[in-house]
C-alpha cells in the first residue's frame, strides 16, 4: 500500500523534472489535443444521441404536444410525455459521456504515445544520465509498441471489468447481504484494475528503451505492481479534471515512472 502512494508522489514531483529538463513547452501539445478531443466528443455525442433518441420518441409517442391540454387526464399524459422525452435524452447523454470518458483515457494513451515516449526519454536523460541515439526507425517502432500495449490493455481491462461485474453481481444475488458492499467493492476493484493498466503504459516506455520484450516487460511491471498502480491512479484522478487532466496526465505520468526507476522502486525482483 505504501508503494502505491510512492507512485503517486513521484508523479507529483514530475513537473519539476519537466521544467529542469527544458521541455516545459510539451504542455502545448496536449493542450491543443484537448481542445480537439473535447470539441469532438460534444459534437459527436449530440449527433449520436439524436439519431438514437428521435426514432424512440416517435415510436413511443413521447413527442411533446404543441399546446397544454385542459383536461386533467390529458395534462397528466402531457407531463408524462415531457418527462419521458427528457429522461430518454438524459439517460442516453449520460451513457454516451460515460462511454466516451472511459475510452478517452486510451485515446490519450494512443494519440499521445509519441509525446509520452519523448518526455520519458528526456526525463531519463536528466535523472539517470542515460542517453539514446535518436533514430526515426527505432522511434516509430517504440510508438507502435506503445499503441499496441494500449490496445491490448484496453481489451484486457474491459474483460476483467466485465468479469468483476458478473462475479460481484452473481455473489450478491446468491448471498443477499453482500449486495450492501457489492457496489463499493466492485468500484474499488475496477479502479485498481484500470489504474494498473494506465500505469503499465507509462512504465513500458522504460522497457522499450532497454529493449525488454513485451512479455518480459509485463513480468517486470507485475513485479512492481504497487508503484505501477500508484502511477495509474494518479493518471485516473487527473483525467477526472476536465480539460486540465488531458494536458497534464500524458506528461506527468511517464516522467513519474522514470522518477520511480531513479529511486529504485522499479526493478526486477530476485528469484529465490
Tab-separated table of N, CA, C and O in Angstrom, residues 79-189:
chain	number	residue	atom	x	y	z
A	79	UNK	N	-47.569	15.844	-19.232
A	79	UNK	CA	-46.369	15.937	-18.411
A	79	UNK	C	-45.560	14.635	-18.425
A	79	UNK	O	-44.334	14.661	-18.349
A	80	UNK	N	-46.258	13.491	-18.520
A	80	UNK	CA	-45.552	12.217	-18.617
A	80	UNK	C	-44.749	12.132	-19.905
A	80	UNK	O	-43.629	11.609	-19.931
A	81	UNK	N	-45.335	12.667	-20.986
A	81	UNK	CA	-44.617	12.671	-22.264
A	81	UNK	C	-43.377	13.555	-22.191
A	81	UNK	O	-42.305	13.206	-22.699
A	82	UNK	N	-43.534	14.714	-21.548
A	82	UNK	CA	-42.371	15.620	-21.392
A	82	UNK	C	-41.273	14.927	-20.571
A	82	UNK	O	-40.093	14.933	-20.938
A	83	UNK	N	-41.716	14.309	-19.434
A	83	UNK	CA	-40.762	13.637	-18.564
A	83	UNK	C	-40.082	12.480	-19.292
A	83	UNK	O	-38.861	12.284	-19.178
A	84	UNK	N	-40.860	11.717	-20.047
A	84	UNK	CA	-40.303	10.585	-20.791
A	84	UNK	C	-39.298	11.019	-21.831
A	84	UNK	O	-38.232	10.405	-21.979
A	85	UNK	N	-39.624	12.089	-22.536
A	85	UNK	CA	-38.716	12.577	-23.574
A	85	UNK	C	-37.392	13.054	-22.971
A	85	UNK	O	-36.310	12.698	-23.437
A	86	UNK	N	-37.499	13.861	-21.905
A	86	UNK	CA	-36.284	14.378	-21.270
A	86	UNK	C	-35.473	13.262	-20.609
A	86	UNK	O	-34.238	13.275	-20.630
A	87	UNK	N	-36.184	12.288	-20.015
A	87	UNK	CA	-35.495	11.176	-19.361
A	87	UNK	C	-34.736	10.346	-20.386
A	87	UNK	O	-33.586	9.936	-20.151
A	88	UNK	N	-35.357	10.104	-21.529
A	88	UNK	CA	-34.712	9.319	-22.577
A	88	UNK	C	-33.436	9.995	-23.060
A	88	UNK	O	-32.369	9.374	-23.133
A	89	UNK	N	-33.558	11.276	-23.375
A	89	UNK	CA	-32.380	12.015	-23.839
A	89	UNK	C	-31.315	12.089	-22.742
A	89	UNK	O	-30.120	11.960	-23.017
A	90	UNK	N	-31.766	12.301	-21.502
A	90	UNK	CA	-30.822	12.408	-20.391
A	90	UNK	C	-30.032	11.133	-20.179
A	90	UNK	O	-28.807	11.165	-20.007
A	91	UNK	N	-30.725	9.988	-20.195
A	91	UNK	CA	-30.062	8.701	-19.992
A	91	UNK	C	-29.062	8.427	-21.107
A	91	UNK	O	-27.929	7.993	-20.865
A	92	UNK	N	-29.468	8.691	-22.338
A	92	UNK	CA	-28.578	8.449	-23.472
A	92	UNK	C	-27.353	9.359	-23.429
A	92	UNK	O	-26.233	8.939	-23.749
A	93	UNK	N	-27.561	10.620	-23.037
A	93	UNK	CA	-26.424	11.539	-22.929
A	93	UNK	C	-25.460	11.082	-21.838
A	93	UNK	O	-24.236	11.066	-22.028
A	94	UNK	N	-26.008	10.694	-20.671
A	94	UNK	CA	-25.154	10.241	-19.570
A	94	UNK	C	-24.368	8.994	-19.961
A	94	UNK	O	-23.161	8.894	-19.699
A	95	UNK	N	-25.048	8.041	-20.590
A	95	UNK	CA	-24.378	6.804	-21.008
A	95	UNK	C	-23.296	7.094	-22.043
A	95	UNK	O	-22.189	6.541	-21.980
A	96	UNK	N	-23.602	7.977	-22.996
A	96	UNK	CA	-22.642	8.302	-24.056
A	96	UNK	C	-21.406	8.978	-23.487
A	96	UNK	O	-20.268	8.645	-23.840
A	97	UNK	N	-21.637	9.948	-22.561
A	97	UNK	CA	-20.494	10.646	-21.974
A	97	UNK	C	-19.651	9.712	-21.112
A	97	UNK	O	-18.423	9.816	-21.086
A	98	UNK	N	-20.308	8.785	-20.410
A	98	UNK	CA	-19.562	7.817	-19.606
A	98	UNK	C	-18.705	6.932	-20.513
A	98	UNK	O	-17.528	6.663	-20.220
A	99	UNK	N	-19.305	6.484	-21.630
A	99	UNK	CA	-18.576	5.621	-22.557
A	99	UNK	C	-17.385	6.357	-23.153
A	99	UNK	O	-16.264	5.825	-23.203
A	100	UNK	N	-17.607	7.599	-23.591
A	100	UNK	CA	-16.515	8.377	-24.175
A	100	UNK	C	-15.455	8.695	-23.131
A	100	UNK	O	-14.268	8.718	-23.426
A	101	UNK	N	-15.889	8.957	-21.893
A	101	UNK	CA	-14.935	9.238	-20.817
A	101	UNK	C	-14.053	8.021	-20.565
A	101	UNK	O	-12.845	8.147	-20.351
A	102	UNK	N	-14.670	6.838	-20.603
A	102	UNK	CA	-13.912	5.600	-20.381
A	102	UNK	C	-12.911	5.379	-21.506
A	102	UNK	O	-11.754	5.012	-21.269
A	103	UNK	N	-13.345	5.618	-22.735
A	103	UNK	CA	-12.481	5.371	-23.879
A	103	UNK	C	-11.443	6.467	-24.071
A	103	UNK	O	-10.381	6.219	-24.639
A	104	UNK	N	-11.740	7.691	-23.590
A	104	UNK	CA	-10.819	8.798	-23.848
A	104	UNK	C	-9.456	8.573	-23.209
A	104	UNK	O	-8.441	9.037	-23.695
A	105	UNK	N	-9.431	7.819	-22.107
A	105	UNK	CA	-8.148	7.546	-21.457
A	105	UNK	C	-7.230	6.788	-22.401
A	105	UNK	O	-6.032	7.090	-22.513
A	106	UNK	N	-7.797	5.798	-23.098
A	106	UNK	CA	-6.975	5.038	-24.027
A	106	UNK	C	-6.744	5.794	-25.333
A	106	UNK	O	-5.726	5.592	-25.999
A	107	UNK	N	-7.679	6.661	-25.688
A	107	UNK	CA	-7.447	7.538	-26.843
A	107	UNK	C	-6.224	8.414	-26.569
A	107	UNK	O	-5.368	8.617	-27.441
A	108	UNK	N	-6.137	8.927	-25.336
A	108	UNK	CA	-4.987	9.748	-24.936
A	108	UNK	C	-3.709	8.919	-24.973
A	108	UNK	O	-2.679	9.352	-25.506
A	109	UNK	N	-3.754	7.706	-24.407
A	109	UNK	CA	-2.560	6.861	-24.364
A	109	UNK	C	-2.075	6.506	-25.765
A	109	UNK	O	-0.862	6.375	-25.998
A	110	UNK	N	-3.015	6.356	-26.709
A	110	UNK	CA	-2.642	6.013	-28.084
A	110	UNK	C	-2.180	7.250	-28.854
A	110	UNK	O	-1.100	7.262	-29.452
A	111	UNK	N	-2.995	8.303	-28.814
A	111	UNK	CA	-2.673	9.506	-29.585
A	111	UNK	C	-1.437	10.225	-29.054
A	111	UNK	O	-0.681	10.834	-29.822
A	112	UNK	N	-1.233	10.163	-27.734
A	112	UNK	CA	-0.099	10.851	-27.123
A	112	UNK	C	1.129	9.962	-26.969
A	112	UNK	O	2.092	10.337	-26.294
A	113	UNK	N	1.118	8.772	-27.584
A	113	UNK	CA	2.250	7.850	-27.463
A	113	UNK	C	3.584	8.484	-27.877
A	113	UNK	O	4.588	8.326	-27.171
A	114	UNK	N	3.648	9.224	-28.999
A	114	UNK	CA	4.931	9.864	-29.353
A	114	UNK	C	5.397	10.857	-28.283
A	114	UNK	O	6.591	10.894	-27.951
A	115	UNK	N	4.467	11.638	-27.744
A	115	UNK	CA	4.822	12.629	-26.721
A	115	UNK	C	5.277	11.944	-25.444
A	115	UNK	O	6.274	12.349	-24.825
A	116	UNK	N	4.566	10.898	-25.032
A	116	UNK	CA	4.912	10.193	-23.801
A	116	UNK	C	6.281	9.515	-23.927
A	116	UNK	O	7.062	9.501	-22.976
A	117	UNK	N	6.569	8.979	-25.106
A	117	UNK	CA	7.885	8.375	-25.333
A	117	UNK	C	8.976	9.433	-25.246
A	117	UNK	O	10.047	9.191	-24.666
A	118	UNK	N	8.699	10.609	-25.800
A	118	UNK	CA	9.691	11.693	-25.818
A	118	UNK	C	9.989	12.212	-24.411
A	118	UNK	O	11.154	12.321	-24.007
A	119	UNK	N	8.940	12.538	-23.643
A	119	UNK	CA	9.169	13.104	-22.305
A	119	UNK	C	9.787	12.072	-21.378
A	119	UNK	O	10.603	12.414	-20.497
A	120	UNK	N	9.437	10.799	-21.564
A	120	UNK	CA	10.029	9.748	-20.744
A	120	UNK	C	11.528	9.649	-21.007
A	120	UNK	O	12.333	9.525	-20.077
A	121	UNK	N	11.913	9.720	-22.280
A	121	UNK	CA	13.336	9.637	-22.632
A	121	UNK	C	14.110	10.841	-22.102
A	121	UNK	O	15.210	10.696	-21.566
A	122	UNK	N	13.539	12.044	-22.253
A	122	UNK	CA	14.215	13.254	-21.773
A	122	UNK	C	14.367	13.241	-20.254
A	122	UNK	O	15.384	13.679	-19.707
A	123	UNK	N	13.357	12.736	-19.560
A	123	UNK	CA	13.440	12.642	-18.097
A	123	UNK	C	14.511	11.637	-17.682
A	123	UNK	O	15.241	11.847	-16.706
A	124	UNK	N	14.627	10.547	-18.442
A	124	UNK	CA	15.647	9.545	-18.125
A	124	UNK	C	17.048	10.114	-18.350
A	124	UNK	O	17.976	9.823	-17.591
A	125	UNK	N	17.206	10.908	-19.396
A	125	UNK	CA	18.495	11.568	-19.629
A	125	UNK	C	18.856	12.483	-18.456
A	125	UNK	O	20.006	12.519	-18.010
A	126	UNK	N	17.875	13.213	-17.954
A	126	UNK	CA	18.109	14.165	-16.869
A	126	UNK	C	18.382	13.464	-15.536
A	126	UNK	O	19.303	13.835	-14.801
A	127	UNK	N	17.594	12.442	-15.232
A	127	UNK	CA	17.657	11.818	-13.911
A	127	UNK	C	18.659	10.670	-13.825
A	127	UNK	O	19.319	10.483	-12.798
A	128	UNK	N	18.765	9.872	-14.880
A	128	UNK	CA	19.605	8.682	-14.837
A	128	UNK	C	20.882	8.824	-15.665
A	128	UNK	O	21.762	7.957	-15.594
A	129	UNK	N	20.928	9.882	-16.468
A	129	UNK	CA	22.115	10.092	-17.284
A	129	UNK	C	22.207	9.173	-18.479
A	129	UNK	O	23.258	9.101	-19.139
A	130	UNK	N	21.128	8.458	-18.790
A	130	UNK	CA	21.139	7.541	-19.931
A	130	UNK	C	20.771	8.307	-21.203
A	130	UNK	O	19.748	8.993	-21.236
A	131	UNK	N	21.598	8.210	-22.194
A	131	UNK	CA	21.308	8.876	-23.474
A	131	UNK	C	21.128	7.820	-24.555
A	131	UNK	O	21.775	6.755	-24.520
A	132	UNK	N	20.260	8.117	-25.482
A	132	UNK	CA	19.956	7.184	-26.557
A	132	UNK	C	20.074	7.910	-27.894
A	132	UNK	O	19.571	9.028	-28.050
A	133	UNK	N	20.745	7.259	-28.837
A	133	UNK	CA	20.883	7.844	-30.161
A	133	UNK	C	19.522	7.844	-30.855
A	133	UNK	O	18.838	6.814	-30.883
A	134	UNK	N	19.132	9.016	-31.363
A	134	UNK	CA	17.819	9.116	-31.991
A	134	UNK	C	17.858	8.533	-33.399
A	134	UNK	O	18.688	8.924	-34.225
A	135	UNK	N	16.971	7.592	-33.649
A	135	UNK	CA	16.791	7.029	-34.981
A	135	UNK	C	15.300	6.945	-35.260
A	135	UNK	O	14.542	6.406	-34.443
A	136	UNK	N	14.906	7.477	-36.404
A	136	UNK	CA	13.475	7.510	-36.717
A	136	UNK	C	12.854	6.109	-36.710
A	136	UNK	O	11.745	5.915	-36.236
A	137	UNK	N	13.575	5.148	-37.228
A	137	UNK	CA	13.036	3.788	-37.285
A	137	UNK	C	12.731	3.239	-35.908
A	137	UNK	O	11.653	2.686	-35.658
A	138	UNK	N	13.691	3.400	-34.992
A	138	UNK	CA	13.510	2.915	-33.621
A	138	UNK	C	12.407	3.698	-32.918
A	138	UNK	O	11.574	3.126	-32.197
A	139	UNK	N	12.400	5.031	-33.139
A	139	UNK	CA	11.386	5.872	-32.509
A	139	UNK	C	9.984	5.456	-32.942
A	139	UNK	O	9.066	5.343	-32.124
A	140	UNK	N	9.803	5.199	-34.243
A	140	UNK	CA	8.496	4.784	-34.757
A	140	UNK	C	8.105	3.402	-34.231
A	140	UNK	O	6.931	3.150	-33.949
A	141	UNK	N	9.093	2.514	-34.106
A	141	UNK	CA	8.813	1.194	-33.540
A	141	UNK	C	8.377	1.303	-32.082
A	141	UNK	O	7.476	0.580	-31.631
A	142	UNK	N	9.010	2.227	-31.347
A	142	UNK	CA	8.638	2.445	-29.948
A	142	UNK	C	7.212	2.975	-29.834
A	142	UNK	O	6.454	2.582	-28.942
A	143	UNK	N	6.861	3.887	-30.745
A	143	UNK	CA	5.499	4.429	-30.754
A	143	UNK	C	4.497	3.315	-31.061
A	143	UNK	O	3.455	3.200	-30.403
A	144	UNK	N	4.813	2.484	-32.050
A	144	UNK	CA	3.930	1.385	-32.429
A	144	UNK	C	3.758	0.412	-31.264
A	144	UNK	O	2.668	-0.097	-31.025
A	145	UNK	N	4.843	0.177	-30.523
A	145	UNK	CA	4.744	-0.687	-29.344
A	145	UNK	C	3.811	-0.066	-28.313
A	145	UNK	O	2.991	-0.769	-27.706
A	146	UNK	N	3.928	1.254	-28.105
A	146	UNK	CA	3.051	1.933	-27.152
A	146	UNK	C	1.586	1.828	-27.532
A	146	UNK	O	0.713	1.620	-26.680
A	147	UNK	N	1.313	1.945	-28.839
A	147	UNK	CA	-0.069	1.823	-29.326
A	147	UNK	C	-0.578	0.408	-29.114
A	147	UNK	O	-1.713	0.193	-28.650
A	148	UNK	N	0.251	-0.586	-29.441
A	148	UNK	CA	-0.145	-1.987	-29.262
A	148	UNK	C	-0.403	-2.293	-27.791
A	148	UNK	O	-1.382	-2.987	-27.446
A	149	UNK	N	0.467	-1.787	-26.928
A	149	UNK	CA	0.285	-2.007	-25.480
A	149	UNK	C	-1.029	-1.399	-25.019
A	149	UNK	O	-1.791	-2.021	-24.249
A	150	UNK	N	-1.333	-0.181	-25.461
A	150	UNK	CA	-2.570	0.493	-25.049
A	150	UNK	C	-3.794	-0.279	-25.513
A	150	UNK	O	-4.761	-0.449	-24.752
A	151	UNK	N	-3.780	-0.761	-26.751
A	151	UNK	CA	-4.919	-1.521	-27.283
A	151	UNK	C	-5.075	-2.850	-26.548
A	151	UNK	O	-6.187	-3.266	-26.215
A	152	UNK	N	-3.954	-3.523	-26.293
A	152	UNK	CA	-4.007	-4.798	-25.561
A	152	UNK	C	-4.547	-4.582	-24.158
A	152	UNK	O	-5.399	-5.350	-23.676
A	153	UNK	N	-4.065	-3.532	-23.495
A	153	UNK	CA	-4.504	-3.254	-22.135
A	153	UNK	C	-5.982	-2.878	-22.084
A	153	UNK	O	-6.685	-3.225	-21.132
A	154	UNK	N	-6.452	-2.137	-23.096
A	154	UNK	CA	-7.878	-1.798	-23.167
A	154	UNK	C	-8.711	-3.073	-23.239
A	154	UNK	O	-9.710	-3.217	-22.517
A	155	UNK	N	-8.308	-4.004	-24.090
A	155	UNK	CA	-9.029	-5.264	-24.250
A	155	UNK	C	-9.039	-6.062	-22.944
A	155	UNK	O	-10.087	-6.539	-22.492
A	156	UNK	N	-7.855	-6.189	-22.311
A	156	UNK	CA	-7.757	-6.947	-21.064
A	156	UNK	C	-8.541	-6.281	-19.942
A	156	UNK	O	-9.201	-6.963	-19.139
A	157	UNK	N	-8.474	-4.952	-19.886
A	157	UNK	CA	-9.189	-4.232	-18.831
A	157	UNK	C	-10.696	-4.436	-18.953
A	157	UNK	O	-11.389	-4.699	-17.961
A	158	UNK	N	-11.219	-4.321	-20.181
A	158	UNK	CA	-12.658	-4.491	-20.388
A	158	UNK	C	-13.109	-5.896	-20.004
A	158	UNK	O	-14.172	-6.081	-19.410
A	159	UNK	N	-12.289	-6.912	-20.326
A	159	UNK	CA	-12.624	-8.296	-19.959
A	159	UNK	C	-12.650	-8.448	-18.440
A	159	UNK	O	-13.591	-9.027	-17.873
A	160	UNK	N	-11.624	-7.927	-17.769
A	160	UNK	CA	-11.562	-8.041	-16.307
A	160	UNK	C	-12.696	-7.276	-15.634
A	160	UNK	O	-13.292	-7.757	-14.661
A	161	UNK	N	-13.018	-6.089	-16.151
A	161	UNK	CA	-14.124	-5.317	-15.578
A	161	UNK	C	-15.446	-6.061	-15.741
A	161	UNK	O	-16.294	-6.049	-14.847
A	162	UNK	N	-15.612	-6.711	-16.899
A	162	UNK	CA	-16.826	-7.495	-17.137
A	162	UNK	C	-16.888	-8.678	-16.175
A	162	UNK	O	-17.949	-8.966	-15.593
A	163	UNK	N	-15.763	-9.360	-15.969
A	163	UNK	CA	-15.730	-10.496	-15.050
A	163	UNK	C	-16.022	-10.060	-13.616
A	163	UNK	O	-16.759	-10.739	-12.892
A	164	UNK	N	-15.449	-8.933	-13.211
A	164	UNK	CA	-15.698	-8.412	-11.862
A	164	UNK	C	-17.183	-8.120	-11.680
A	164	UNK	O	-17.787	-8.464	-10.648
A	165	UNK	N	-17.779	-7.478	-12.689
A	165	UNK	CA	-19.207	-7.146	-12.625
A	165	UNK	C	-20.058	-8.403	-12.504
A	165	UNK	O	-20.983	-8.475	-11.682
A	166	UNK	N	-19.743	-9.433	-13.314
A	166	UNK	CA	-20.519	-10.677	-13.310
A	166	UNK	C	-20.372	-11.401	-11.972
A	166	UNK	O	-21.364	-11.843	-11.374
A	167	UNK	N	-19.134	-11.514	-11.481
A	167	UNK	CA	-18.879	-12.245	-10.232
A	167	UNK	C	-19.525	-11.545	-9.044
A	167	UNK	O	-20.229	-12.178	-8.236
A	168	UNK	N	-19.312	-10.223	-8.924
A	168	UNK	CA	-19.885	-9.478	-7.799
A	168	UNK	C	-21.408	-9.504	-7.843
A	168	UNK	O	-22.082	-9.701	-6.816
A	169	UNK	N	-21.969	-9.331	-9.049
A	169	UNK	CA	-23.434	-9.366	-9.193
A	169	UNK	C	-23.980	-10.737	-8.838
A	169	UNK	O	-25.009	-10.858	-8.162
A	170	UNK	N	-23.280	-11.792	-9.300
A	170	UNK	CA	-23.736	-13.152	-9.009
A	170	UNK	C	-23.687	-13.464	-7.522
A	170	UNK	O	-24.630	-14.028	-6.960
A	171	UNK	N	-22.584	-13.081	-6.866
A	171	UNK	CA	-22.455	-13.338	-5.435
A	171	UNK	C	-23.490	-12.571	-4.619
A	171	UNK	O	-24.048	-13.090	-3.653
A	172	UNK	N	-23.759	-11.324	-5.024
A	172	UNK	CA	-24.739	-10.522	-4.289
A	172	UNK	C	-26.153	-11.047	-4.488
A	172	UNK	O	-27.025	-10.846	-3.643
A	173	UNK	N	-26.375	-11.732	-5.614
A	173	UNK	CA	-27.692	-12.343	-5.853
A	173	UNK	C	-27.862	-13.593	-5.006
A	173	UNK	O	-28.921	-13.829	-4.415
A	174	UNK	N	-26.813	-14.419	-4.933
A	174	UNK	CA	-26.867	-15.657	-4.152
A	174	UNK	C	-26.854	-15.368	-2.655
A	174	UNK	O	-27.612	-15.958	-1.883
A	175	UNK	N	-25.970	-14.429	-2.257
A	175	UNK	CA	-25.844	-14.075	-0.840
A	175	UNK	C	-26.254	-12.613	-0.681
A	175	UNK	O	-25.446	-11.702	-0.851
A	176	UNK	N	-27.513	-12.393	-0.367
A	176	UNK	CA	-28.112	-11.056	-0.366
A	176	UNK	C	-27.365	-10.014	0.477
A	176	UNK	O	-27.214	-8.879	0.033
A	177	UNK	N	-26.891	-10.340	1.698
A	177	UNK	CA	-26.172	-9.310	2.481
A	177	UNK	C	-24.966	-8.712	1.763
A	177	UNK	O	-24.571	-7.580	2.026
A	178	UNK	N	-24.377	-9.478	0.824
A	178	UNK	CA	-23.227	-8.979	0.085
A	178	UNK	C	-23.599	-7.809	-0.817
A	178	UNK	O	-22.738	-7.012	-1.196
A	179	UNK	N	-24.891	-7.708	-1.145
A	179	UNK	CA	-25.342	-6.638	-2.027
A	179	UNK	C	-25.056	-5.258	-1.443
A	179	UNK	O	-24.879	-4.286	-2.173
A	180	UNK	N	-24.989	-5.176	-0.101
A	180	UNK	CA	-24.728	-3.890	0.561
A	180	UNK	C	-23.342	-3.359	0.217
A	180	UNK	O	-23.140	-2.161	0.025
A	181	UNK	N	-22.369	-4.277	0.118
A	181	UNK	CA	-20.999	-3.852	-0.171
A	181	UNK	C	-20.593	-4.138	-1.625
A	181	UNK	O	-19.461	-3.848	-2.024
A	182	UNK	N	-21.521	-4.690	-2.407
A	182	UNK	CA	-21.193	-5.090	-3.776
A	182	UNK	C	-20.753	-3.906	-4.637
A	182	UNK	O	-19.764	-3.973	-5.362
A	183	UNK	N	-21.509	-2.796	-4.539
A	183	UNK	CA	-21.201	-1.631	-5.381
A	183	UNK	C	-19.849	-1.016	-5.027
A	183	UNK	O	-18.994	-0.846	-5.904
A	184	UNK	N	-19.597	-0.681	-3.738
A	184	UNK	CA	-18.272	-0.121	-3.420
A	184	UNK	C	-17.128	-1.096	-3.676
A	184	UNK	O	-16.057	-0.696	-4.107
A	185	UNK	N	-17.358	-2.391	-3.430
A	185	UNK	CA	-16.316	-3.390	-3.653
A	185	UNK	C	-15.954	-3.487	-5.128
A	185	UNK	O	-14.768	-3.492	-5.487
A	186	UNK	N	-16.980	-3.554	-5.974
A	186	UNK	CA	-16.715	-3.639	-7.413
A	186	UNK	C	-16.076	-2.360	-7.928
A	186	UNK	O	-15.197	-2.406	-8.790
A	187	UNK	N	-16.478	-1.198	-7.382
A	187	UNK	CA	-15.898	0.081	-7.798
A	187	UNK	C	-14.403	0.130	-7.457
A	187	UNK	O	-13.586	0.582	-8.264
A	188	UNK	N	-14.031	-0.355	-6.263
A	188	UNK	CA	-12.628	-0.364	-5.844
A	188	UNK	C	-11.809	-1.302	-6.730
A	188	UNK	O	-10.722	-0.945	-7.200
A	189	UNK	N	-12.343	-2.497	-6.980
A	189	UNK	CA	-11.639	-3.464	-7.818
A	189	UNK	C	-11.454	-2.927	-9.233
A	189	UNK	O	-10.376	-3.061	-9.832
